[in-house]
XYZ file of C-alpha atoms in Angstrom:
521
model
C -87.546 71.449 -0.344
C -86.941 75.093 0.577
C -86.870 76.270 4.150
C -89.816 78.581 3.389
C -91.979 75.475 3.020
C -90.594 73.809 6.134
C -93.160 73.788 8.989
C -92.119 75.689 12.150
C -92.235 72.445 14.190
C -89.691 70.845 11.838
C -87.421 73.915 11.906
C -87.515 73.840 15.709
C -86.389 70.200 15.736
C -83.673 70.919 13.156
C -82.294 73.747 15.309
C -81.583 71.172 18.015
C -79.257 69.322 15.605
C -77.345 72.370 14.297
C -73.976 71.394 15.755
C -70.776 73.372 15.154
C -68.277 70.493 15.338
C -67.879 67.320 13.251
C -70.990 65.135 13.219
C -72.442 62.072 11.534
C -75.438 62.647 9.257
C -78.329 60.294 9.957
C -81.096 61.691 7.760
C -83.886 64.247 7.462
C -86.702 65.138 9.866
C -89.916 63.311 9.025
C -93.381 64.781 9.685
C -96.689 63.313 8.506
C -94.902 61.080 6.020
C -92.853 63.884 4.443
C -89.075 64.210 4.797
C -87.573 67.712 4.933
C -84.026 67.611 3.495
C -83.074 71.027 4.890
C -83.796 69.727 8.430
C -80.908 67.346 9.084
C -80.631 64.952 12.042
C -77.033 64.366 13.157
C -74.872 62.926 15.973
C -71.862 64.959 17.197
C -68.685 62.925 16.799
C -67.460 63.949 20.247
C -70.408 62.365 22.117
C -70.194 58.902 20.572
C -68.249 57.672 23.604
C -71.458 58.334 25.590
C -72.804 55.107 24.086
C -76.042 54.412 22.282
C -78.920 52.099 21.467
C -80.219 50.989 18.086
C -83.505 49.143 18.544
C -86.463 48.009 16.514
C -88.439 45.010 15.330
C -86.942 42.507 12.904
C -86.781 43.838 9.345
C -87.025 47.542 10.205
C -83.510 48.477 9.084
C -81.290 48.216 12.172
C -78.432 46.581 10.246
C -78.454 49.324 7.596
C -78.364 51.938 10.369
C -75.253 50.267 11.794
C -73.703 50.285 8.321
C -74.575 53.970 7.804
C -72.990 54.987 11.106
C -69.977 52.692 10.656
C -68.983 54.016 7.242
C -69.215 57.636 8.398
C -67.122 56.874 11.481
C -64.528 55.223 9.252
C -64.462 58.304 7.014
C -63.785 60.425 10.118
C -60.790 58.256 11.055
C -62.561 56.307 13.819
C -62.104 52.493 13.929
C -65.309 50.482 14.219
C -66.159 47.003 15.465
C -69.271 45.253 14.082
C -70.661 41.854 15.001
C -72.159 40.277 11.864
C -74.794 37.926 13.248
C -76.755 37.337 10.040
C -73.815 37.401 7.620
C -74.890 40.495 5.676
C -72.551 43.222 6.979
C -69.523 42.242 4.871
C -70.780 44.633 2.196
C -69.342 47.517 4.232
C -66.005 46.705 2.538
C -67.320 47.258 -1.016
C -68.840 50.253 -2.840
C -72.611 50.199 -3.003
C -74.540 49.516 -6.196
C -76.138 52.646 -7.709
C -79.870 52.280 -8.224
C -82.985 54.361 -8.772
C -84.120 53.501 -5.256
C -80.860 54.734 -3.697
C -81.003 57.913 -5.802
C -84.602 58.567 -4.740
C -83.782 58.082 -1.055
C -80.764 60.407 -1.367
C -82.940 63.120 -2.937
C -85.572 62.778 -0.207
C -83.078 63.265 2.628
C -80.629 65.720 1.021
C -77.794 63.210 0.696
C -74.982 63.383 -1.856
C -74.715 59.650 -2.433
C -71.407 58.255 -3.745
C -70.663 54.539 -3.853
C -67.846 53.991 -1.325
C -66.446 50.968 0.507
C -64.527 51.030 3.791
C -61.177 49.509 4.750
C -62.190 46.345 6.575
C -60.866 43.288 8.385
C -62.905 40.114 8.830
C -62.676 37.868 11.875
C -64.376 34.696 13.070
C -64.550 33.062 16.487
C -61.928 30.346 16.629
C -61.724 30.231 12.849
C -65.296 28.958 12.396
C -65.884 30.812 9.141
C -63.829 32.644 6.550
C -62.410 35.344 8.811
C -59.172 35.584 10.767
C -59.488 33.420 13.914
C -60.161 35.239 17.183
C -59.191 33.242 20.267
C -58.850 33.924 23.976
C -57.038 31.892 26.582
C -59.166 30.488 29.382
C -57.084 32.472 31.890
C -57.667 35.715 30.004
C -61.382 34.977 29.621
C -61.709 34.588 33.376
C -64.179 32.765 35.637
C -67.059 35.261 35.543
C -67.400 35.322 31.755
C -66.857 31.578 31.506
C -69.580 30.999 34.106
C -71.989 32.893 31.839
C -71.069 30.650 28.895
C -71.471 27.502 31.024
C -74.803 28.700 32.476
C -73.579 28.221 36.043
C -75.486 29.466 39.064
C -73.885 31.896 41.508
C -72.595 29.156 43.820
C -70.998 27.293 40.925
C -69.617 30.596 39.608
C -67.886 31.211 42.941
C -66.483 27.681 42.886
C -65.078 28.181 39.389
C -63.364 31.353 40.604
C -61.694 29.271 43.316
C -60.453 26.795 40.692
C -58.878 29.681 38.746
C -57.352 30.913 42.004
C -55.848 27.494 42.677
C -54.458 27.165 39.134
C -52.852 30.610 39.349
C -51.167 29.821 42.659
C -50.064 26.336 41.585
C -48.465 27.592 38.364
C -50.878 25.650 36.137
C -51.484 27.745 33.029
C -55.035 27.674 31.664
C -54.790 28.278 27.922
C -57.565 26.092 26.520
C -60.532 24.064 27.780
C -58.528 20.871 28.211
C -56.279 22.728 30.663
C -59.228 23.756 32.826
C -60.780 20.307 32.518
C -57.487 18.751 33.624
C -57.242 20.965 36.721
C -60.839 20.271 37.780
C -60.405 16.592 36.996
C -57.317 16.512 39.183
C -59.080 18.306 42.049
C -61.901 15.734 41.952
C -59.552 12.736 41.749
C -58.291 10.754 44.776
C -54.841 12.280 44.249
C -56.252 15.771 44.345
C -58.481 15.356 47.382
C -56.009 17.127 49.678
C -55.604 19.976 47.204
C -59.368 20.328 46.944
C -59.487 21.081 50.664
C -56.962 23.921 50.236
C -59.193 25.629 47.680
C -61.918 26.139 50.281
C -65.632 26.125 49.565
C -65.428 23.845 46.512
C -67.336 20.608 46.896
C -66.622 17.564 44.784
C -70.238 17.653 43.556
C -69.942 21.264 42.345
C -66.619 20.520 40.677
C -68.342 17.637 38.892
C -71.130 19.928 37.634
C -68.569 22.351 36.194
C -66.634 19.490 34.620
C -69.752 18.168 32.908
C -70.633 21.638 31.616
C -67.127 21.986 30.158
C -67.474 18.603 28.468
C -70.750 19.671 26.845
C -69.159 22.920 25.678
C -66.223 21.013 24.196
C -68.540 18.563 22.437
C -70.406 21.489 20.876
C -67.181 22.521 19.171
C -66.534 25.589 21.319
C -63.044 24.429 22.211
C -61.658 26.197 19.131
C -62.519 29.596 20.658
C -60.156 29.061 23.582
C -56.428 28.852 23.098
C -53.494 30.573 21.509
C -52.454 32.742 19.795
C -54.726 35.008 21.790
C -56.237 37.909 19.875
C -54.791 41.300 20.774
C -57.723 43.722 21.005
C -55.374 46.569 20.001
C -55.892 45.247 16.447
C -59.370 46.801 16.594
C -57.925 50.318 16.947
C -56.157 50.558 13.589
C -56.524 53.114 10.828
C -55.769 52.596 7.135
C -52.929 54.304 5.238
C -55.365 56.975 4.001
C -56.388 57.859 7.572
C -59.794 56.150 7.520
C -60.738 53.947 10.443
C -60.628 50.194 9.840
C -64.006 48.470 10.199
C -63.495 45.134 11.993
C -66.298 42.688 11.197
C -66.679 39.589 13.380
C -68.546 36.860 11.517
C -70.988 35.047 13.779
C -73.427 32.996 11.631
C -71.429 29.818 12.340
C -72.092 30.123 16.081
C -75.758 31.113 16.060
C -76.572 27.837 17.801
C -74.363 29.009 20.693
C -75.679 32.548 21.287
C -74.562 32.674 24.914
C -70.993 32.002 23.813
C -70.745 34.695 21.154
C -72.443 37.391 23.261
C -70.116 36.623 26.156
C -67.113 36.564 23.836
C -68.023 40.095 22.709
C -68.061 41.109 26.355
C -64.564 39.668 26.711
C -63.394 41.944 23.893
C -64.824 44.960 25.728
C -63.405 43.876 29.088
C -59.961 43.415 27.538
C -60.134 46.842 25.873
C -61.159 48.398 29.169
C -58.238 46.815 30.952
C -55.601 47.651 28.332
C -56.510 51.205 27.271
C -55.298 54.276 29.196
C -57.632 56.886 30.646
C -58.134 59.725 28.145
C -61.339 61.454 29.268
C -63.526 63.125 26.622
C -61.904 63.353 23.185
C -62.858 65.197 19.995
C -63.627 61.780 18.544
C -63.688 58.275 20.050
C -60.823 55.797 19.702
C -63.273 53.031 18.798
C -67.022 52.547 18.440
C -68.189 49.029 19.284
C -71.557 47.735 18.024
C -72.924 44.962 20.234
C -75.558 43.172 18.144
C -78.235 40.871 19.631
C -77.537 42.507 22.992
C -80.465 40.762 24.712
C -78.469 37.517 24.583
C -75.819 39.054 26.811
C -78.251 39.977 29.570
C -80.570 36.975 29.422
C -80.074 34.741 32.461
C -77.085 36.764 33.678
C -76.090 36.590 37.341
C -76.188 39.649 39.558
C -72.377 39.815 39.611
C -72.242 39.617 35.820
C -74.787 42.426 35.374
C -72.948 44.599 37.867
C -69.711 44.032 35.961
C -71.353 44.950 32.625
C -72.834 48.107 34.128
C -69.523 49.183 35.569
C -67.627 48.426 32.359
C -70.101 50.473 30.284
C -69.903 53.317 32.770
C -66.114 53.426 32.902
C -65.021 52.524 29.381
C -66.152 55.831 27.916
C -63.235 57.499 29.712
C -60.979 55.168 27.679
C -62.378 56.703 24.484
C -64.614 53.728 23.548
C -68.262 54.102 22.583
C -70.687 51.154 22.704
C -73.929 50.836 20.754
C -76.198 48.038 21.954
C -78.407 46.649 19.182
C -81.589 44.814 20.106
C -85.340 44.742 19.512
C -86.678 46.830 22.399
C -85.060 48.993 25.103
C -86.527 46.680 27.748
C -84.002 44.044 26.608
C -81.307 46.168 28.274
C -81.176 46.476 32.094
C -82.217 49.898 33.407
C -78.786 50.674 34.879
C -77.165 50.106 31.481
C -79.946 51.823 29.521
C -79.506 54.956 31.640
C -75.962 55.310 30.256
C -76.968 55.169 26.580
C -77.189 58.809 25.535
C -77.775 58.298 21.792
C -80.944 56.552 20.639
C -82.078 55.350 17.212
C -85.424 53.592 17.620
C -86.836 51.850 14.558
C -90.431 50.673 14.263
C -92.054 48.459 16.872
C -94.987 46.102 16.430
C -98.030 45.995 18.683
C -99.663 42.739 17.642
C -99.886 41.191 21.131
C -100.433 42.423 24.711
C -96.702 41.908 25.351
C -95.902 44.022 22.276
C -98.193 46.775 23.545
C -96.493 46.681 26.935
C -93.058 46.915 25.310
C -94.241 49.844 23.166
C -95.486 51.737 26.206
C -92.199 51.094 28.038
C -90.206 52.330 25.017
C -92.217 55.558 24.733
C -91.592 56.271 28.421
C -87.812 56.255 27.843
C -87.887 59.205 25.410
C -87.910 62.910 26.310
C -91.206 64.746 25.891
C -91.984 65.792 22.339
C -94.758 67.015 20.063
C -94.984 63.551 18.486
C -97.491 60.936 19.526
C -94.721 58.362 19.835
C -97.085 55.433 20.365
C -98.506 56.124 16.925
C -95.241 57.125 15.240
C -93.284 54.064 16.407
C -95.906 51.678 14.996
C -96.181 53.484 11.650
C -92.514 54.016 10.742
C -91.399 52.420 7.492
C -88.199 50.483 6.842
C -85.250 52.852 7.052
C -87.074 55.290 9.327
C -86.516 55.803 13.038
C -87.147 58.056 16.012
C -83.892 59.696 17.090
C -82.612 61.605 20.092
C -78.899 62.087 20.815
C -76.716 64.129 23.117
C -75.801 67.610 21.930
C -72.258 68.961 22.060
C -73.136 70.322 25.504
C -74.346 66.914 26.698
C -78.076 67.735 26.720
C -80.635 65.541 24.899
C -81.668 66.809 21.479
C -85.347 67.112 20.474
C -87.006 63.831 19.533
C -86.970 63.596 15.739
C -88.792 61.129 13.531
C -86.202 60.613 10.799
C -85.960 59.201 7.310
C -82.476 57.747 7.367
C -79.820 58.074 4.714
C -78.834 55.084 2.601
C -75.423 53.480 3.231
C -72.880 54.199 0.504
C -71.310 50.756 0.836
C -72.867 47.549 -0.468
C -76.145 46.705 1.286
C -75.650 42.948 1.408
C -72.853 40.394 1.689
C -69.835 40.475 -0.601
C -69.011 37.495 -2.774
C -67.407 34.622 -0.825
C -64.389 34.657 -3.139
C -63.834 38.391 -2.612
C -64.173 37.939 1.144
C -61.611 35.135 1.198
C -59.219 37.223 -0.894
C -59.486 40.089 1.625
C -58.761 37.726 4.515
C -55.821 36.070 2.744
C -54.306 39.485 1.965
C -54.511 40.708 5.555
C -51.224 40.974 7.483
C -53.099 39.621 10.530
C -53.842 36.266 8.916
C -50.336 34.877 9.348
C -50.300 36.059 12.958
C -53.525 34.392 14.095
C -54.436 31.681 11.570
C -52.674 28.658 13.091
C -53.471 27.502 16.625
C -50.602 26.977 19.086
C -50.615 24.365 21.850
C -47.921 25.221 24.397
C -47.125 23.281 27.544
C -49.696 24.220 30.159
C -51.849 22.670 32.898
C -52.945 19.654 30.828
C -49.410 18.639 29.893
C -47.989 19.385 33.350
C -50.624 17.318 35.158
C -50.309 14.473 32.625
C -46.516 14.402 33.060
C -46.852 14.496 36.842
C -49.331 11.611 36.781
C -46.975 9.582 34.601
C -44.180 10.128 37.122
C -46.598 9.684 40.057
C -45.329 12.949 41.545
C -47.273 14.805 44.237
C -49.300 17.848 43.314
C -47.607 21.245 43.295
C -47.926 23.180 46.516
C -49.817 26.421 45.951
C -47.649 29.487 46.518
C -48.340 30.778 50.034
C -49.639 34.305 50.235
C -47.555 36.710 52.349
C -49.037 38.001 55.559
C -50.154 41.607 55.863
C -46.938 42.460 57.766
C -44.812 40.802 55.100
C -46.589 42.683 52.339
C -46.080 45.968 54.232
C -42.393 45.210 54.698
C -42.066 44.334 51.004
C -43.714 47.641 50.116
C -41.198 49.576 52.238
C -38.354 47.677 50.613
C -39.791 48.527 47.208
C -39.784 52.218 48.012
C -36.075 51.964 48.874
C -35.221 49.832 45.863
C -35.652 52.670 43.338
C -34.672 51.444 39.893
C -34.705 47.847 41.100
C -38.474 47.663 40.492
C -41.260 45.907 42.425
C -40.183 42.357 41.534
C -36.596 42.972 42.573
C -37.603 44.537 45.883
C -39.939 41.621 46.646
C -37.257 39.033 45.970
C -34.675 40.912 48.056
C -36.982 41.195 51.052
C -35.930 38.611 53.747
C -39.486 37.668 54.679
C -40.503 37.123 51.067
C -37.294 35.208 50.406
C -38.160 32.826 53.213
C -41.672 32.283 51.846
C -40.319 31.739 48.362
C -37.789 29.176 49.550
C -40.408 27.266 51.484
C -42.694 27.163 48.462
C -39.921 26.489 45.979
C -41.303 29.212 43.652
C -41.215 32.972 43.246
C -44.052 35.015 44.593
C -46.279 36.856 42.206
C -47.663 33.854 40.342
C -51.259 34.806 40.853
C -52.741 36.772 37.992
C -54.406 40.112 38.710
C -57.972 40.146 37.459
C -60.371 42.896 36.405
C -64.087 43.491 36.894
C -64.952 40.359 34.928
C -62.190 38.252 36.423
C -60.289 38.601 33.143
C -56.515 38.553 33.487
C -54.159 41.334 32.568
C -52.545 40.672 29.216
C -48.891 39.691 29.273
C -47.243 41.319 26.282
């Protein structure tokens, strides 16, 4: 359609998306049911670390939007992480199937459609599925995230944090659920009664509640997600030999009956990335774009501390070069403090069949900038593969609201054959690294051996006083190349404490916003 036939209102919207730098092409401006291919709607590559939201009712095309964005990011050399909840995103690895429908959509939106697959890796939580197993140690996962999985209240959450604190100080490694169960079981046993007092604030009743919750989790088969070898989140940042970003797909259909677990596990991936990546500020393109599907499951029933940690992680991780897109049904599924940080919006159709639907529609409309559209009408009349879009411009200002007919993905819109998927997984160099679980000596084995020998419990490592820590710091400044550990061990006060405890100081693991531990590489 020539620009001479393009209405002035459409040209005005298109001007707001005329970026000078690299950008992803979403589709064409839509007005009164007509798409205008010379009026393109785009997202600047440089603002994708400002996060985003893809929302809409079931069946409106959210998954295809993720696929469209993911394959363009990959083509630009940006790695992508996708959570495949329904099992239909694996097609991103294979070229799409040409069809009259795809050709018609391409003509409507001004797209040069070429069947193209992306370099991809497939993962599964704990090996439940075809993909490469993704595991985390209990210590790395941390007490705050684990409390979310166990559905603990805030008091129980605090008590679990104290258990982690005790295990760190006592040198009891927590790699899998049986390790944590063993530590709590010991603290609630007659032999551990004295140790329980040293933890402070942990009642036997609360410890019992946590122990029962862990038993339920183990019986549900979730034990496979915790253990070693722990997944290194740096694997998500890889590019292929041809320079395209690798699309990492985490299969989740096998754990749909444990939604709290998989949503929290995704948060662990983000927390680990946040902790491991260096500060880089604003880049020309992000290091990774992370799509967080079924985001409402993450926030549902979350404690205040958990929500604060999510908000802070989302706020700070953009300076590490990571962009997050939350995917859910309505913006109201996302807390206001998080929603305020999502600069790029792709809103698919909403339904207004019930009073609650109407309320959600009104709330969604209120989150968009002012526009010439009657958004209440537009959002209820959009077809599949259409959405209302507003993103951040290259200058960081919101673009005009644009009803958009979206482009069709160039990769396969559906799952790949199970045999082809298994062949991809078997051929991956990561399979040998993560496939087989490892069970090293840790808290479970140590406590079992101690019980067999009827030895007393380990004395927690005493923490140095403020004066001792200050003296150790001065010694460290004088130690030069000796490093922090050497200066601590050479300090007389610390030496005395270490001798009395029978262990070196520094056992306790430093923890981040979510209580996750720093990775030991």
